[in-house]
PDB file of C-alpha atoms in Angstrom:
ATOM      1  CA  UNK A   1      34.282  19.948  -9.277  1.00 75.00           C
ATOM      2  CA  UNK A   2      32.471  22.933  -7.843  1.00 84.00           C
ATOM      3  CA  UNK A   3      34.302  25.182  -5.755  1.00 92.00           C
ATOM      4  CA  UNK A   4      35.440  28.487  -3.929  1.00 95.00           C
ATOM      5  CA  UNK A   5      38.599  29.878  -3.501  1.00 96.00           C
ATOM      6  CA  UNK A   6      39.719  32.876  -1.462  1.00 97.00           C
ATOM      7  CA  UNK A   7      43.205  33.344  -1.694  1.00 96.00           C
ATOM      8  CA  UNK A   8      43.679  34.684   1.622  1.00 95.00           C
ATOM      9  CA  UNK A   9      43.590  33.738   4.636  1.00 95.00           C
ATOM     10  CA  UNK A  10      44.247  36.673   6.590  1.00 96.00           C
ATOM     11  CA  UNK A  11      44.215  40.533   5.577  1.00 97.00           C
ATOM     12  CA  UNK A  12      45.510  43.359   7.904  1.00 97.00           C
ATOM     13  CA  UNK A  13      44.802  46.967   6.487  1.00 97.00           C
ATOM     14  CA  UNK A  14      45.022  50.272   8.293  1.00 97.00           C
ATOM     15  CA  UNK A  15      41.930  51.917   9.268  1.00 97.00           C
ATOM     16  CA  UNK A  16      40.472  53.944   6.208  1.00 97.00           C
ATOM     17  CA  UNK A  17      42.663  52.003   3.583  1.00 98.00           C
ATOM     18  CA  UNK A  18      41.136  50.487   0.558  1.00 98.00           C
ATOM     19  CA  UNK A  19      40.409  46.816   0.689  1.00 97.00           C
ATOM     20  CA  UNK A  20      40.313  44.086  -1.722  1.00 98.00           C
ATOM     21  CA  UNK A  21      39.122  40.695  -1.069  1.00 98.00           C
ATOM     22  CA  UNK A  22      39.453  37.944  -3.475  1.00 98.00           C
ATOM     23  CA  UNK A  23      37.159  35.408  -4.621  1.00 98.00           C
ATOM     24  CA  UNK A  24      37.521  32.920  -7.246  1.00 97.00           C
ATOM     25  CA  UNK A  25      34.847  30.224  -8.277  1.00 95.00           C
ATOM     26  CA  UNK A  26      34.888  27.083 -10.449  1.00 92.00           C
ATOM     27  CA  UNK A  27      30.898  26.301 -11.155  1.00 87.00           C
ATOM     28  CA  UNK A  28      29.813  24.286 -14.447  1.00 79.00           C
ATOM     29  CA  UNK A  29      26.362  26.622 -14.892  1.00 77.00           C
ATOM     30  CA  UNK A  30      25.966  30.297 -14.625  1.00 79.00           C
ATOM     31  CA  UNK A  31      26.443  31.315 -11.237  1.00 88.00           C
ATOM     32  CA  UNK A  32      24.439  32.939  -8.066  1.00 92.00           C
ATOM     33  CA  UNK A  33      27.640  34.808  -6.489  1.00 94.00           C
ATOM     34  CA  UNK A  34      27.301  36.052  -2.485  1.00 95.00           C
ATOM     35  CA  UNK A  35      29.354  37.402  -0.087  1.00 97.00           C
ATOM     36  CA  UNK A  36      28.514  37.236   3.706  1.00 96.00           C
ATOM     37  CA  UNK A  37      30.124  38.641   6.715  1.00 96.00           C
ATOM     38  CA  UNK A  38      30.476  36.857  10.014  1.00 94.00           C
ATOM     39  CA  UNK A  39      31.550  39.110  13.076  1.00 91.00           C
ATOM     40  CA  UNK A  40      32.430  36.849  16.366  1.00 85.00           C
ATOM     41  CA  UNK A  41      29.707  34.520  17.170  1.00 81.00           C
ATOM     42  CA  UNK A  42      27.350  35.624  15.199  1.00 84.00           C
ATOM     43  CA  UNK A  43      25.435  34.185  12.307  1.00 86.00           C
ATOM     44  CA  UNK A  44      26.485  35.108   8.600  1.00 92.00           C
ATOM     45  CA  UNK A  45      24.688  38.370   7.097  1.00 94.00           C
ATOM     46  CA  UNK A  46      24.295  39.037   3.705  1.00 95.00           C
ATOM     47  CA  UNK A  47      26.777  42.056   1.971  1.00 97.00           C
ATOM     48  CA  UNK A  48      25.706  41.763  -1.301  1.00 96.00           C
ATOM     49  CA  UNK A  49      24.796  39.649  -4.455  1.00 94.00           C
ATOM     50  CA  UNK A  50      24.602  38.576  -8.321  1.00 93.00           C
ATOM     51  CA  UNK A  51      22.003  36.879 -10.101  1.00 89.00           C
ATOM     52  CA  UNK A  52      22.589  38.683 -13.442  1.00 87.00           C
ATOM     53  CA  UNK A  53      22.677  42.206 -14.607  1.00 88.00           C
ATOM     54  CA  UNK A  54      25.197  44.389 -13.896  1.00 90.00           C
ATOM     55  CA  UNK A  55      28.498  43.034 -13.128  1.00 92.00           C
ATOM     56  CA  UNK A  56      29.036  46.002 -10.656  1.00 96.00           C
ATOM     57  CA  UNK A  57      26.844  45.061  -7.663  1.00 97.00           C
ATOM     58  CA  UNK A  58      26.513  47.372  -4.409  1.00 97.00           C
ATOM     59  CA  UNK A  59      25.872  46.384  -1.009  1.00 96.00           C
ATOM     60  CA  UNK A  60      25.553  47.400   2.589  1.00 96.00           C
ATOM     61  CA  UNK A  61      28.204  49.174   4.274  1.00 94.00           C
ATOM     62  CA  UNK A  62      29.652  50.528   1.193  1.00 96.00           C
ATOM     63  CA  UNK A  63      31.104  47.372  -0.102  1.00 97.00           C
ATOM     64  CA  UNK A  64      30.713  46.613  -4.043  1.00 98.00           C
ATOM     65  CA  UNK A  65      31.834  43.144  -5.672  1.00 98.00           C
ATOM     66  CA  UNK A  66      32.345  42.960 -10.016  1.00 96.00           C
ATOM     67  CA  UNK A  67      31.701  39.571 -10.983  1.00 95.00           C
ATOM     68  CA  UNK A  68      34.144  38.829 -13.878  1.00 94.00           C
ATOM     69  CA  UNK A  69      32.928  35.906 -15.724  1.00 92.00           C
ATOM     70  CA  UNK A  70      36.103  35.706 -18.036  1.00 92.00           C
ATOM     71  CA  UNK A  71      38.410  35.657 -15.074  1.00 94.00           C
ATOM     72  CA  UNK A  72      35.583  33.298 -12.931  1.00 94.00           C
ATOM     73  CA  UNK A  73      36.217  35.585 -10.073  1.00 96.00           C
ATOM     74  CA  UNK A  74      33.725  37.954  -7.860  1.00 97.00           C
ATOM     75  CA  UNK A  75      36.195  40.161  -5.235  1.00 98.00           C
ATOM     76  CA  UNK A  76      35.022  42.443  -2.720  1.00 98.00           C
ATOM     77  CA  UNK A  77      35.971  46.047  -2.331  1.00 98.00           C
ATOM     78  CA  UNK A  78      35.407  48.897  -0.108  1.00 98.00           C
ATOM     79  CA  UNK A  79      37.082  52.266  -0.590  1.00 97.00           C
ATOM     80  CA  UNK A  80      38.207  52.989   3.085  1.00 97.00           C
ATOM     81  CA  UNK A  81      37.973  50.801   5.606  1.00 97.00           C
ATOM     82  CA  UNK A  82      36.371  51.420   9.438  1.00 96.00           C
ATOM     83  CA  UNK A  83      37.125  49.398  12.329  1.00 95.00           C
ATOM     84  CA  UNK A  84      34.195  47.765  12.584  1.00 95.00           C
ATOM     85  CA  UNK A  85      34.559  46.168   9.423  1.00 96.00           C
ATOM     86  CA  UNK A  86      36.896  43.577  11.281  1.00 96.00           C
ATOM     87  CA  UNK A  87      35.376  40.794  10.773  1.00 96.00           C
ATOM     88  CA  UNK A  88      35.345  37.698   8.743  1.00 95.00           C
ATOM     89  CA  UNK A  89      34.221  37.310   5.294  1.00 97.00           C
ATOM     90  CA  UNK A  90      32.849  34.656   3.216  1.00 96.00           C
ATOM     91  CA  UNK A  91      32.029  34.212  -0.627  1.00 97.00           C
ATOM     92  CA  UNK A  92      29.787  31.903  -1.599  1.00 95.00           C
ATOM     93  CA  UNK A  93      28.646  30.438  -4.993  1.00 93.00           C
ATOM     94  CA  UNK A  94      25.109  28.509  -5.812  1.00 89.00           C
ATOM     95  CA  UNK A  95      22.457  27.684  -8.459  1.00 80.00           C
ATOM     96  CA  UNK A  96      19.624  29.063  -9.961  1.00 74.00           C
ATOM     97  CA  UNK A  97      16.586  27.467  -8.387  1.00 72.00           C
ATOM     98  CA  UNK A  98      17.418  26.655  -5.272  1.00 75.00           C
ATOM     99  CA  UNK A  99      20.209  29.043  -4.164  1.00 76.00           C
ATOM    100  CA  UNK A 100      20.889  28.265  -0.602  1.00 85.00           C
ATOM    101  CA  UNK A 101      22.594  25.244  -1.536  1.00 88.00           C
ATOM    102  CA  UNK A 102      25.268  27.262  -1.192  1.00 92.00           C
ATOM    103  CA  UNK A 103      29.511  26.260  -1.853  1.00 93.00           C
ATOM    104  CA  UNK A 104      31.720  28.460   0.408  1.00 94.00           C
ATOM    105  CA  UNK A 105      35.350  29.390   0.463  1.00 95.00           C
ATOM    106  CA  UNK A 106      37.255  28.949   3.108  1.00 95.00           C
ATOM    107  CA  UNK A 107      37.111  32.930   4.074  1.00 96.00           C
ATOM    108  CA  UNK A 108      39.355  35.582   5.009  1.00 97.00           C
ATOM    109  CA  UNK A 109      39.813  37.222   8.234  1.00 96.00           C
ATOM    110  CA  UNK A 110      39.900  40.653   7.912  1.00 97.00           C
ATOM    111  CA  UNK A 111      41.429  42.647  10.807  1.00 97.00           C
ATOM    112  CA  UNK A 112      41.651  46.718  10.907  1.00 97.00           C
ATOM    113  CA  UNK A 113      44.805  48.769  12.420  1.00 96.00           C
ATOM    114  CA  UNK A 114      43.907  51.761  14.018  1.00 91.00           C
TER     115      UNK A 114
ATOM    116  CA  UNK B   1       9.989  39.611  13.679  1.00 65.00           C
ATOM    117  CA  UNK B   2      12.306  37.046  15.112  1.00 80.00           C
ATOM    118  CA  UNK B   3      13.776  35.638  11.777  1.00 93.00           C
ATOM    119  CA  UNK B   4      15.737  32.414  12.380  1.00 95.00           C
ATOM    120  CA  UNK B   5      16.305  30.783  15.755  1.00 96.00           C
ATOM    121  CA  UNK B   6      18.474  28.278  16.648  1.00 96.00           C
ATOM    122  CA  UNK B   7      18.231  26.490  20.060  1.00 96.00           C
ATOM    123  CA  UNK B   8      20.338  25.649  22.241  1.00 96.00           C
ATOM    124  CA  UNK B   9      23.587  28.413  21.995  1.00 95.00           C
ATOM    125  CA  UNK B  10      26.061  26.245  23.139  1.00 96.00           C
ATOM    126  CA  UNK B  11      26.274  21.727  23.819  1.00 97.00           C
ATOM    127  CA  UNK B  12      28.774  19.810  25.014  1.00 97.00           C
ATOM    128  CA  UNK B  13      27.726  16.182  24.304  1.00 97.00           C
ATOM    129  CA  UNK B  14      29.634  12.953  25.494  1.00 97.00           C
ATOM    130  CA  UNK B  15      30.587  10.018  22.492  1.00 97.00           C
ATOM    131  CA  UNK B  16      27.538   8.156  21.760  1.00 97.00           C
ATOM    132  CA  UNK B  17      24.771  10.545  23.177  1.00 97.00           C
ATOM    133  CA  UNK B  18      22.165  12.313  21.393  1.00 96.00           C
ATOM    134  CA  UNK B  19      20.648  15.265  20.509  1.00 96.00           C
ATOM    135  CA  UNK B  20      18.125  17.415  18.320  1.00 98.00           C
ATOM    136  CA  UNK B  21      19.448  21.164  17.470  1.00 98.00           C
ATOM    137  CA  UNK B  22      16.411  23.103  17.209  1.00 98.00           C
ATOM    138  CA  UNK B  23      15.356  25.515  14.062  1.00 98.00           C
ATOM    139  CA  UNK B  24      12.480  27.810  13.798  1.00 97.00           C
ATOM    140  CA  UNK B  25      11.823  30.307  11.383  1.00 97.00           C
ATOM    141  CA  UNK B  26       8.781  32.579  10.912  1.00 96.00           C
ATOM    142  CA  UNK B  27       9.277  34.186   7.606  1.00 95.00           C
ATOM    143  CA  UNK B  28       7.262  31.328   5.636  1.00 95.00           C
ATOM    144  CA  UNK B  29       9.915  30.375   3.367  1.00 95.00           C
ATOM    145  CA  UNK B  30       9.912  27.272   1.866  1.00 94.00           C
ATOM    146  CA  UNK B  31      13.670  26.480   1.928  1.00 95.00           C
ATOM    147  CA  UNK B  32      15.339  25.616   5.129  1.00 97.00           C
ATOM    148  CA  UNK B  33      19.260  24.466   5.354  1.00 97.00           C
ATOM    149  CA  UNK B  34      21.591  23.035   8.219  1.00 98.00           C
ATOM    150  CA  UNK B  35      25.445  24.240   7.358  1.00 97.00           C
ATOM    151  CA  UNK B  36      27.748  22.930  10.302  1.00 97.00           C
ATOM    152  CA  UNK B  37      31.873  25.716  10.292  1.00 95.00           C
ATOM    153  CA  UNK B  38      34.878  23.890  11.120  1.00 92.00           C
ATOM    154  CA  UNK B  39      37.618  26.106  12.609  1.00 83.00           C
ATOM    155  CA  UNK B  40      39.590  27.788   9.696  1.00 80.00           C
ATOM    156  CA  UNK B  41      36.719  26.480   6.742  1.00 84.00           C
ATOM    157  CA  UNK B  42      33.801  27.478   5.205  1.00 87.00           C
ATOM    158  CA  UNK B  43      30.061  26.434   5.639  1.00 93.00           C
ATOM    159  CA  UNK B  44      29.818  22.819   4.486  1.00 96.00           C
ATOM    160  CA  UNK B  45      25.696  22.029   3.576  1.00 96.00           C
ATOM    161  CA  UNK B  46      24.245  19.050   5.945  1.00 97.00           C
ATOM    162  CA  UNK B  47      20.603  18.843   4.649  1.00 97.00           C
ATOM    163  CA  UNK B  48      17.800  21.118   3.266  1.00 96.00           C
ATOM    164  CA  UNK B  49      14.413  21.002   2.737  1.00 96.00           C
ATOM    165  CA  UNK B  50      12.204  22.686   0.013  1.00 94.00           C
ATOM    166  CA  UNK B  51       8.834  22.887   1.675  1.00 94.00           C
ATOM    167  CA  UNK B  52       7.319  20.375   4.413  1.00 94.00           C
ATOM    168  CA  UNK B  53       7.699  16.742   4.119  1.00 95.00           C
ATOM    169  CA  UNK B  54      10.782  17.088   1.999  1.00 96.00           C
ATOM    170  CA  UNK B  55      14.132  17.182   2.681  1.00 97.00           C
ATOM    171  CA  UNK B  56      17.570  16.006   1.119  1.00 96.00           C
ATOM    172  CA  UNK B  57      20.936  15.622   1.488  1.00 96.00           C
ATOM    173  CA  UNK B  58      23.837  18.059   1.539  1.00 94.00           C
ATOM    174  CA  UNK B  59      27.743  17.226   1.288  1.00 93.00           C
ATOM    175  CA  UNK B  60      27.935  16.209   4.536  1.00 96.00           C
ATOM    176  CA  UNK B  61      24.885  14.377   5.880  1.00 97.00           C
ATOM    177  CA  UNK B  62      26.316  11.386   7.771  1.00 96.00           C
ATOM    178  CA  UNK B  63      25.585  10.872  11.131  1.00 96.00           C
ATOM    179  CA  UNK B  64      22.916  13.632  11.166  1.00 97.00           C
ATOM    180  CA  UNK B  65      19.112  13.271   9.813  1.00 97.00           C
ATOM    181  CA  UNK B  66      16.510  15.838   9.638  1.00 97.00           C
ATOM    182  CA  UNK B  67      12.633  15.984   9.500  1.00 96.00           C
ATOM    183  CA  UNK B  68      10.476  18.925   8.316  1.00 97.00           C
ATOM    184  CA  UNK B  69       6.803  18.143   9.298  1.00 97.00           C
ATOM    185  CA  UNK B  70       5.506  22.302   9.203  1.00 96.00           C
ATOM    186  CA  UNK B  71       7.225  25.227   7.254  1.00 96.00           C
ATOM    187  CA  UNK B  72       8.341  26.942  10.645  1.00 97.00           C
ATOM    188  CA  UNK B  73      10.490  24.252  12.220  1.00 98.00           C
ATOM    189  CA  UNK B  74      13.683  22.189  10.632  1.00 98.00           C
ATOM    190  CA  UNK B  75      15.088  20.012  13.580  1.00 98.00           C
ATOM    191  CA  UNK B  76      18.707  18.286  12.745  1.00 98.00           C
ATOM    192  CA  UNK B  77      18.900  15.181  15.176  1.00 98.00           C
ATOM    193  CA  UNK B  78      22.450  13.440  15.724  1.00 96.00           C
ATOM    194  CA  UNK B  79      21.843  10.185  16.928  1.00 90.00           C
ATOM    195  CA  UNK B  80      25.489   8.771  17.882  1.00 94.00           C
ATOM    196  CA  UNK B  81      27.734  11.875  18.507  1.00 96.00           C
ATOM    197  CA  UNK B  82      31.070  11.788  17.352  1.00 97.00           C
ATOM    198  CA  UNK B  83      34.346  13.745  18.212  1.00 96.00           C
ATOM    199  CA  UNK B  84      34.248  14.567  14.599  1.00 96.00           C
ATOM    200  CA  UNK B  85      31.021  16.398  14.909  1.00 97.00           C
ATOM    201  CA  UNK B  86      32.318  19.234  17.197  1.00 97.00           C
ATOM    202  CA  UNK B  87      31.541  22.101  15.555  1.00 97.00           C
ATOM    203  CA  UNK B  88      29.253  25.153  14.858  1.00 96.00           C
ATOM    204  CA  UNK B  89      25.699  24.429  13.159  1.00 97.00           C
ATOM    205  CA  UNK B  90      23.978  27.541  11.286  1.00 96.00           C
ATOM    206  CA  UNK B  91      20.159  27.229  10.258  1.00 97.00           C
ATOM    207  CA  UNK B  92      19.417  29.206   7.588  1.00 96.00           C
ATOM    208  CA  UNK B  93      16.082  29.981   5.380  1.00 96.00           C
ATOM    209  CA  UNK B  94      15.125  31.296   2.238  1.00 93.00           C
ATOM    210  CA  UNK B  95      12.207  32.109  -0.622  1.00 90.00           C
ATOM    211  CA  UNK B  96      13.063  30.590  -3.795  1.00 84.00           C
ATOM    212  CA  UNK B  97      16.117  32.276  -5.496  1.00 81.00           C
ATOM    213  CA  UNK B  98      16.949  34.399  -2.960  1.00 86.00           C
ATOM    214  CA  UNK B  99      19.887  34.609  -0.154  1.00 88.00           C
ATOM    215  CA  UNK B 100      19.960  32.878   2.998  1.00 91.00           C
ATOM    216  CA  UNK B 101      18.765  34.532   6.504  1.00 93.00           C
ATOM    217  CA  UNK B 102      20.946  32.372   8.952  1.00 93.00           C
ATOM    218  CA  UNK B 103      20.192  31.905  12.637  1.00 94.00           C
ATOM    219  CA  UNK B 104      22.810  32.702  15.625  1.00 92.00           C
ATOM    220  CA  UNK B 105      24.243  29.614  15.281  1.00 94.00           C
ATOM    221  CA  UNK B 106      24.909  26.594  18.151  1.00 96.00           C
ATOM    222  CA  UNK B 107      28.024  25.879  19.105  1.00 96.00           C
ATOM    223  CA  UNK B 108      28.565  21.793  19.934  1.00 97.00           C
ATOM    224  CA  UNK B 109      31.426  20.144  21.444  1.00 97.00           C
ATOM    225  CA  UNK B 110      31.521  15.664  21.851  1.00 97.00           C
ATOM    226  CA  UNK B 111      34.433  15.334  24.179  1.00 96.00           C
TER     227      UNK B 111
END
């Protein structure tokens, strides 16, 4: 069965800390691999994506994601973290063709210490 | 440019009534999608449609239906509301192979 899993739930780091987000996927054909961000009700905007290419992929707001087909996993990271990044965060996986028929994990709050 | 927009913000509906959440987009894309967020989960796909006059199902299309009669508009009718259908709805639209712009969202409650 198609899926997404993100290991946590909920992440607290301290303002201008690393972060690492985890994402792991279970899809039968070669993957379309998002993440999107969702601040407090608001709709979801796009951080970043893989269609193919580079396994390294850059975003907005200085997040990257490496998509690691061996491992099926595609985690988020962003060198130092800023308060406004607080927010919640979804990875998402879908299909070549039409690829906003989109499978979600459950996502993972992200809240920033000051 | 407006980009997707969802009307109305917020619904409370009673058991049994109805309603039509409205989506517009005016970005021509083809592809339109309903996603409804339960507390705690992800996006779970209702419908979508790949250009006017067609649409299909999602994961979770019962109790909902959906027409798509022009490329700008995507309405998602519920015809006998259920507690179970409390929740946030998120239009979204898209070209072909590309990622999803999603609307504001509306927030319904069936009490």
């Amino acid at each position: 069965a198609q899926s997404v899993t993100q290991p946590d739930i909920h992440i607290t780091v301290s303002e201008g800390a690393s972060l690492e987000l985890r994402c792991n996927y279970s899809y039968g054909a070669t993957p379309y691999l998002f993440w999107y961000v969702q601040s407090p009700g608001q709709g979801l905007q796009l951080l970043l994506k893989y269609f193919s290419g580079d396994t390294l992929v850059q975003g907005i707001k200085g997040f990257e994601a490496e998509f690691k087909r061996s491992q099926s996993s595609f985690n988020l990271r962003k060198p130092s973290v800023h308060w406004s990044d607080a927010a919640e965060y979804f990875c998402a996986v879908g299909a070549h063709g039409i690829t906003g028929k989109l499978i979600f994990g459950q996502g993972t709050t992200l809240q920033v210490k000051p | 440019n407006a980009g997707v927009t969802q009307t109305p913000k917020f619904r409370i509906l009673k058991i049994g009534q109805s309603m039509t959440l409205q989506c517009t987009q005016d970005m021509n894309h083809n592809y339109m999608y309903w996603y409804r967020q339960d507390p705690g989960m992800g996006l779970k796909l209702i419908y979508y449609s790949v250009g006017a006059g067609i649409t299909d199902k999602g994961e979770v299309p019962n109790g909902y239906n959906v027409s798509r009669s022009t490329t700008e508009d995507f309405p998602l009718r519920l015809e006998l509301a259920a507690p179970s259908q409390t929740s946030v709805y998120f239009c979204a639209s898209s070209p072909q192979n590309s990622p999803l712009h999603f609307g504001n969202g509306t927030r319904l409650t069936v009490t």
